[in-house]
């Protein structure tokens, strides 16, 4: 999509051009003009699909010029960037058919949402519309990293999905160690430092590739580098990732800060991971209270109980009564298989295909992807290596 920007602010031009270039398909800021008068005096030979007008230095009388420009580029969509100094101009713009108005200073997320609406109305489709799933530990040692990493491997290998896992641990992130002995060439902090470069191929090149269709964006090795990641960077990374992957998994850790909250704001589902013990339940209640206070949809928050053993004094019904949240899945206490997997850095599906943990991950793939039982015979065949001639 081709855009014309009307603004005297060179920094704003660079900002919009950078954000536009990272989109799929890209928004090309093909030209700029200093003012509405300049835009009318020097029209583009090839009409733009989008005209972005910075009104921060406009005057009330510029309403006539804006109306003329909307008539000149009658097929284009218009977007106004405003600091609210000229309400009369805003009214004139709305009468002229302008439907997208954003506040200055520019919020990247709002910009992309507006461009998404314009692209949808123009019939421009993105490559994919991936789902973002967040795994967050209710208590340290709950097993959230093991589940998120091994579930990502299961999605890619059993369900033929293209999967990205992002390690959002601010300190001591080690998701890659659960799956591979490769040293990450790039980390989340490195990507954030080069956020203007991000597109699908660049993001793919930064990953530790665990299996065909599954890669991990590692956390920074040095905790001091975590300041490189900003909330707006997470917005940009997830927006690009949605267009290139079927599922984006977030290993959030336990921290609740500006970066993790921005990531959680973008999720399609949140999976708090806990064990069936009172300290875990207490921390889970605190976490769910935070989510409710933030207005997160309760139906999108589903619990995963790790190291579950039937017959214990605490039951799943007790957990539901205490927390008011549904249990999506239970992962059995398969200590030997899980410990061997973690210690060797090999996915449990690859290391111990017939283990209880591997079976549980296959079940979780079916639950999350909503595949009917009759459609999932291939998952079990691939997991346990059965051929057509096997009994």
mmCIF file of N, CA, C and O in Angstrom, residues 236-284:
data_model
loop_
_atom_site.group_PDB
_atom_site.id
_atom_site.type_symbol
_atom_site.label_atom_id
_atom_site.label_comp_id
_atom_site.label_asym_id
_atom_site.label_seq_id
_atom_site.Cartn_x
_atom_site.Cartn_y
_atom_site.Cartn_z
ATOM 1 N N UNK A 236 5.342 -4.393 17.908
ATOM 2 C CA UNK A 236 5.839 -4.550 16.539
ATOM 3 C C UNK A 236 6.216 -5.999 16.259
ATOM 4 O O UNK A 236 5.867 -6.555 15.203
ATOM 5 N N UNK A 237 6.928 -6.638 17.191
ATOM 6 C CA UNK A 237 7.350 -8.026 16.987
ATOM 7 C C UNK A 237 6.141 -8.947 16.853
ATOM 8 O O UNK A 237 6.085 -9.800 15.958
ATOM 9 N N UNK A 238 5.149 -8.779 17.721
ATOM 10 C CA UNK A 238 3.979 -9.655 17.673
ATOM 11 C C UNK A 238 3.157 -9.408 16.415
ATOM 12 O O UNK A 238 2.592 -10.348 15.839
ATOM 13 N N UNK A 239 3.096 -8.173 15.971
ATOM 14 C CA UNK A 239 2.326 -7.882 14.756
ATOM 15 C C UNK A 239 2.967 -8.572 13.554
ATOM 16 O O UNK A 239 2.276 -9.184 12.730
ATOM 17 N N UNK A 240 4.290 -8.473 13.446
ATOM 18 C CA UNK A 240 4.984 -9.152 12.347
ATOM 19 C C UNK A 240 4.841 -10.672 12.504
ATOM 20 O O UNK A 240 4.587 -11.395 11.530
ATOM 21 N N UNK A 241 4.994 -11.165 13.729
ATOM 22 C CA UNK A 241 4.938 -12.610 13.965
ATOM 23 C C UNK A 241 3.573 -13.184 13.601
ATOM 24 O O UNK A 241 3.485 -14.279 13.033
ATOM 25 N N UNK A 242 2.513 -12.470 13.912
ATOM 26 C CA UNK A 242 1.171 -12.967 13.579
ATOM 27 C C UNK A 242 1.015 -13.202 12.079
ATOM 28 O O UNK A 242 0.253 -14.081 11.662
ATOM 29 N N UNK A 243 1.719 -12.420 11.287
ATOM 30 C CA UNK A 243 1.581 -12.517 9.839
ATOM 31 C C UNK A 243 2.432 -13.632 9.239
ATOM 32 O O UNK A 243 2.280 -13.952 8.052
ATOM 33 N N UNK A 244 3.308 -14.240 10.052
ATOM 34 C CA UNK A 244 4.221 -15.250 9.520
ATOM 35 C C UNK A 244 4.142 -16.598 10.233
ATOM 36 O O UNK A 244 4.740 -17.574 9.749
ATOM 37 N N UNK A 245 3.446 -16.665 11.360
ATOM 38 C CA UNK A 245 3.379 -17.906 12.128
ATOM 39 C C UNK A 245 1.932 -18.233 12.468
ATOM 40 O O UNK A 245 1.111 -17.340 12.669
ATOM 41 N N UNK A 246 1.652 -19.540 12.566
ATOM 42 C CA UNK A 246 0.310 -19.970 12.961
ATOM 43 C C UNK A 246 0.079 -19.740 14.449
ATOM 44 O O UNK A 246 -1.025 -19.375 14.865
ATOM 45 N N UNK A 247 1.118 -19.984 15.242
ATOM 46 C CA UNK A 247 1.022 -19.791 16.691
ATOM 47 C C UNK A 247 2.285 -19.098 17.186
ATOM 48 O O UNK A 247 3.399 -19.456 16.790
ATOM 49 N N UNK A 248 2.084 -18.112 18.068
ATOM 50 C CA UNK A 248 3.179 -17.447 18.754
ATOM 51 C C UNK A 248 2.998 -17.733 20.234
ATOM 52 O O UNK A 248 1.981 -17.347 20.831
ATOM 53 N N UNK A 249 3.947 -18.435 20.824
ATOM 54 C CA UNK A 249 3.885 -18.802 22.235
ATOM 55 C C UNK A 249 4.793 -17.873 23.024
ATOM 56 O O UNK A 249 5.936 -17.634 22.631
ATOM 57 N N UNK A 250 4.301 -17.377 24.130
ATOM 58 C CA UNK A 250 5.063 -16.477 24.993
ATOM 59 C C UNK A 250 5.359 -17.179 26.305
ATOM 60 O O UNK A 250 4.435 -17.596 27.017
ATOM 61 N N UNK A 251 6.638 -17.341 26.608
ATOM 62 C CA UNK A 251 7.038 -17.841 27.920
ATOM 63 C C UNK A 251 7.285 -16.610 28.788
ATOM 64 O O UNK A 251 8.354 -15.991 28.728
ATOM 65 N N UNK A 252 6.298 -16.265 29.577
ATOM 66 C CA UNK A 252 6.289 -14.955 30.250
ATOM 67 C C UNK A 252 7.102 -14.955 31.533
ATOM 68 O O UNK A 252 7.611 -13.928 31.951
ATOM 69 N N UNK A 253 7.263 -16.119 32.173
ATOM 70 C CA UNK A 253 7.919 -16.101 33.476
ATOM 71 C C UNK A 253 6.942 -15.668 34.552
ATOM 72 O O UNK A 253 5.741 -15.902 34.455
ATOM 73 N N UNK A 254 7.441 -14.995 35.572
ATOM 74 C CA UNK A 254 6.559 -14.569 36.663
ATOM 75 C C UNK A 254 6.403 -13.059 36.750
ATOM 76 O O UNK A 254 5.556 -12.561 37.477
ATOM 77 N N UNK A 255 7.243 -12.312 36.033
ATOM 78 C CA UNK A 255 7.249 -10.876 36.228
ATOM 79 C C UNK A 255 6.033 -10.228 35.563
ATOM 80 O O UNK A 255 5.604 -10.638 34.489
ATOM 81 N N UNK A 256 5.491 -9.240 36.231
ATOM 82 C CA UNK A 256 4.423 -8.420 35.666
ATOM 83 C C UNK A 256 4.977 -6.997 35.576
ATOM 84 O O UNK A 256 5.126 -6.296 36.579
ATOM 85 N N UNK A 257 5.350 -6.588 34.371
ATOM 86 C CA UNK A 257 5.886 -5.255 34.155
ATOM 87 C C UNK A 257 5.317 -4.707 32.855
ATOM 88 O O UNK A 257 4.421 -5.316 32.246
ATOM 89 N N UNK A 258 5.816 -3.553 32.427
ATOM 90 C CA UNK A 258 5.246 -2.903 31.242
ATOM 91 C C UNK A 258 5.376 -3.772 30.000
ATOM 92 O O UNK A 258 4.453 -3.847 29.174
ATOM 93 N N UNK A 259 6.510 -4.465 29.862
ATOM 94 C CA UNK A 259 6.733 -5.299 28.674
ATOM 95 C C UNK A 259 5.826 -6.522 28.695
ATOM 96 O O UNK A 259 5.159 -6.842 27.705
ATOM 97 N N UNK A 260 5.789 -7.243 29.820
ATOM 98 C CA UNK A 260 4.956 -8.447 29.881
ATOM 99 C C UNK A 260 3.476 -8.105 29.777
ATOM 100 O O UNK A 260 2.700 -8.836 29.156
ATOM 101 N N UNK A 261 3.060 -6.977 30.356
ATOM 102 C CA UNK A 261 1.664 -6.574 30.247
ATOM 103 C C UNK A 261 1.286 -6.249 28.809
ATOM 104 O O UNK A 261 0.190 -6.594 28.353
ATOM 105 N N UNK A 262 2.181 -5.584 28.088
ATOM 106 C CA UNK A 262 1.887 -5.275 26.697
ATOM 107 C C UNK A 262 1.751 -6.567 25.893
ATOM 108 O O UNK A 262 0.886 -6.681 25.024
ATOM 109 N N UNK A 263 2.601 -7.535 26.202
ATOM 110 C CA UNK A 263 2.494 -8.829 25.526
ATOM 111 C C UNK A 263 1.188 -9.523 25.879
ATOM 112 O O UNK A 263 0.488 -10.047 25.007
ATOM 113 N N UNK A 264 0.830 -9.517 27.158
ATOM 114 C CA UNK A 264 -0.408 -10.167 27.587
ATOM 115 C C UNK A 264 -1.632 -9.481 27.000
ATOM 116 O O UNK A 264 -2.649 -10.129 26.721
ATOM 117 N N UNK A 265 -1.548 -8.165 26.801
ATOM 118 C CA UNK A 265 -2.661 -7.432 26.181
ATOM 119 C C UNK A 265 -2.963 -7.953 24.776
ATOM 120 O O UNK A 265 -4.091 -7.814 24.295
ATOM 121 N N UNK A 266 -1.946 -8.506 24.114
ATOM 122 C CA UNK A 266 -2.085 -8.926 22.724
ATOM 123 C C UNK A 266 -2.448 -10.396 22.566
ATOM 124 O O UNK A 266 -2.546 -10.887 21.442
ATOM 125 N N UNK A 267 -2.634 -11.116 23.662
ATOM 126 C CA UNK A 267 -2.823 -12.558 23.569
ATOM 127 C C UNK A 267 -4.247 -12.941 23.211
ATOM 128 O O UNK A 267 -5.204 -12.224 23.498
ATOM 129 N N UNK A 268 -4.358 -14.108 22.602
ATOM 130 C CA UNK A 268 -5.665 -14.716 22.368
ATOM 131 C C UNK A 268 -6.067 -15.606 23.539
ATOM 132 O O UNK A 268 -7.248 -15.846 23.762
ATOM 133 N N UNK A 269 -5.087 -16.114 24.272
ATOM 134 C CA UNK A 269 -5.362 -16.935 25.448
ATOM 135 C C UNK A 269 -4.170 -16.867 26.389
ATOM 136 O O UNK A 269 -3.031 -16.737 25.956
ATOM 137 N N UNK A 270 -4.465 -16.954 27.694
ATOM 138 C CA UNK A 270 -3.429 -16.949 28.723
ATOM 139 C C UNK A 270 -3.561 -18.238 29.516
ATOM 140 O O UNK A 270 -4.657 -18.578 29.987
ATOM 141 N N UNK A 271 -2.443 -18.946 29.678
ATOM 142 C CA UNK A 271 -2.442 -20.217 30.386
ATOM 143 C C UNK A 271 -1.556 -20.113 31.627
ATOM 144 O O UNK A 271 -0.340 -20.349 31.559
ATOM 145 N N UNK A 272 -2.109 -19.762 32.785
ATOM 146 C CA UNK A 272 -1.333 -19.817 34.021
ATOM 147 C C UNK A 272 -1.015 -21.285 34.353
ATOM 148 O O UNK A 272 -1.890 -22.156 34.278
ATOM 149 N N UNK A 273 0.231 -21.543 34.702
ATOM 150 C CA UNK A 273 0.683 -22.906 35.002
ATOM 151 C C UNK A 273 0.960 -22.996 36.495
ATOM 152 O O UNK A 273 1.663 -22.156 37.067
ATOM 153 N N UNK A 274 0.417 -24.027 37.114
ATOM 154 C CA UNK A 274 0.621 -24.211 38.555
ATOM 155 C C UNK A 274 0.605 -25.688 38.886
ATOM 156 O O UNK A 274 0.190 -26.524 38.076
ATOM 157 N N UNK A 275 1.060 -26.006 40.093
ATOM 158 C CA UNK A 275 0.940 -27.354 40.628
ATOM 159 C C UNK A 275 -0.161 -27.347 41.685
ATOM 160 O O UNK A 275 -0.543 -26.293 42.212
ATOM 161 N N UNK A 276 -0.674 -28.519 41.960
ATOM 162 C CA UNK A 276 -1.817 -28.618 42.877
ATOM 163 C C UNK A 276 -1.320 -28.610 44.317
ATOM 164 O O UNK A 276 -1.307 -29.629 45.016
ATOM 165 N N UNK A 277 -0.884 -27.421 44.754
ATOM 166 C CA UNK A 277 -0.375 -27.226 46.109
ATOM 167 C C UNK A 277 -0.830 -25.854 46.586
ATOM 168 O O UNK A 277 -1.033 -24.936 45.781
ATOM 169 N N UNK A 278 -0.981 -25.696 47.878
ATOM 170 C CA UNK A 278 -1.540 -24.460 48.420
ATOM 171 C C UNK A 278 -0.726 -23.218 48.066
ATOM 172 O O UNK A 278 -1.301 -22.179 47.732
ATOM 173 N N UNK A 279 0.626 -23.246 48.144
ATOM 174 C CA UNK A 279 1.372 -22.044 47.751
ATOM 175 C C UNK A 279 1.112 -21.641 46.298
ATOM 176 O O UNK A 279 1.007 -20.456 45.982
ATOM 177 N N UNK A 280 1.008 -22.633 45.405
ATOM 178 C CA UNK A 280 0.725 -22.337 43.998
ATOM 179 C C UNK A 280 -0.666 -21.729 43.848
ATOM 180 O O UNK A 280 -0.863 -20.779 43.079
ATOM 181 N N UNK A 281 -1.628 -22.284 44.560
ATOM 182 C CA UNK A 281 -3.006 -21.789 44.465
ATOM 183 C C UNK A 281 -3.097 -20.365 44.990
ATOM 184 O O UNK A 281 -3.785 -19.515 44.413
ATOM 185 N N UNK A 282 -2.383 -20.098 46.071
ATOM 186 C CA UNK A 282 -2.381 -18.733 46.618
ATOM 187 C C UNK A 282 -1.824 -17.739 45.607
ATOM 188 O O UNK A 282 -2.416 -16.677 45.359
ATOM 189 N N UNK A 283 -0.691 -18.071 44.984
ATOM 190 C CA UNK A 283 -0.099 -17.167 44.002
ATOM 191 C C UNK A 283 -0.958 -17.072 42.747
ATOM 192 O O UNK A 283 -1.025 -16.017 42.103
ATOM 193 N N UNK A 284 -1.617 -18.173 42.384
ATOM 194 C CA UNK A 284 -2.505 -18.142 41.226
ATOM 195 C C UNK A 284 -3.675 -17.198 41.461
ATOM 196 O O UNK A 284 -4.094 -16.471 40.557
#
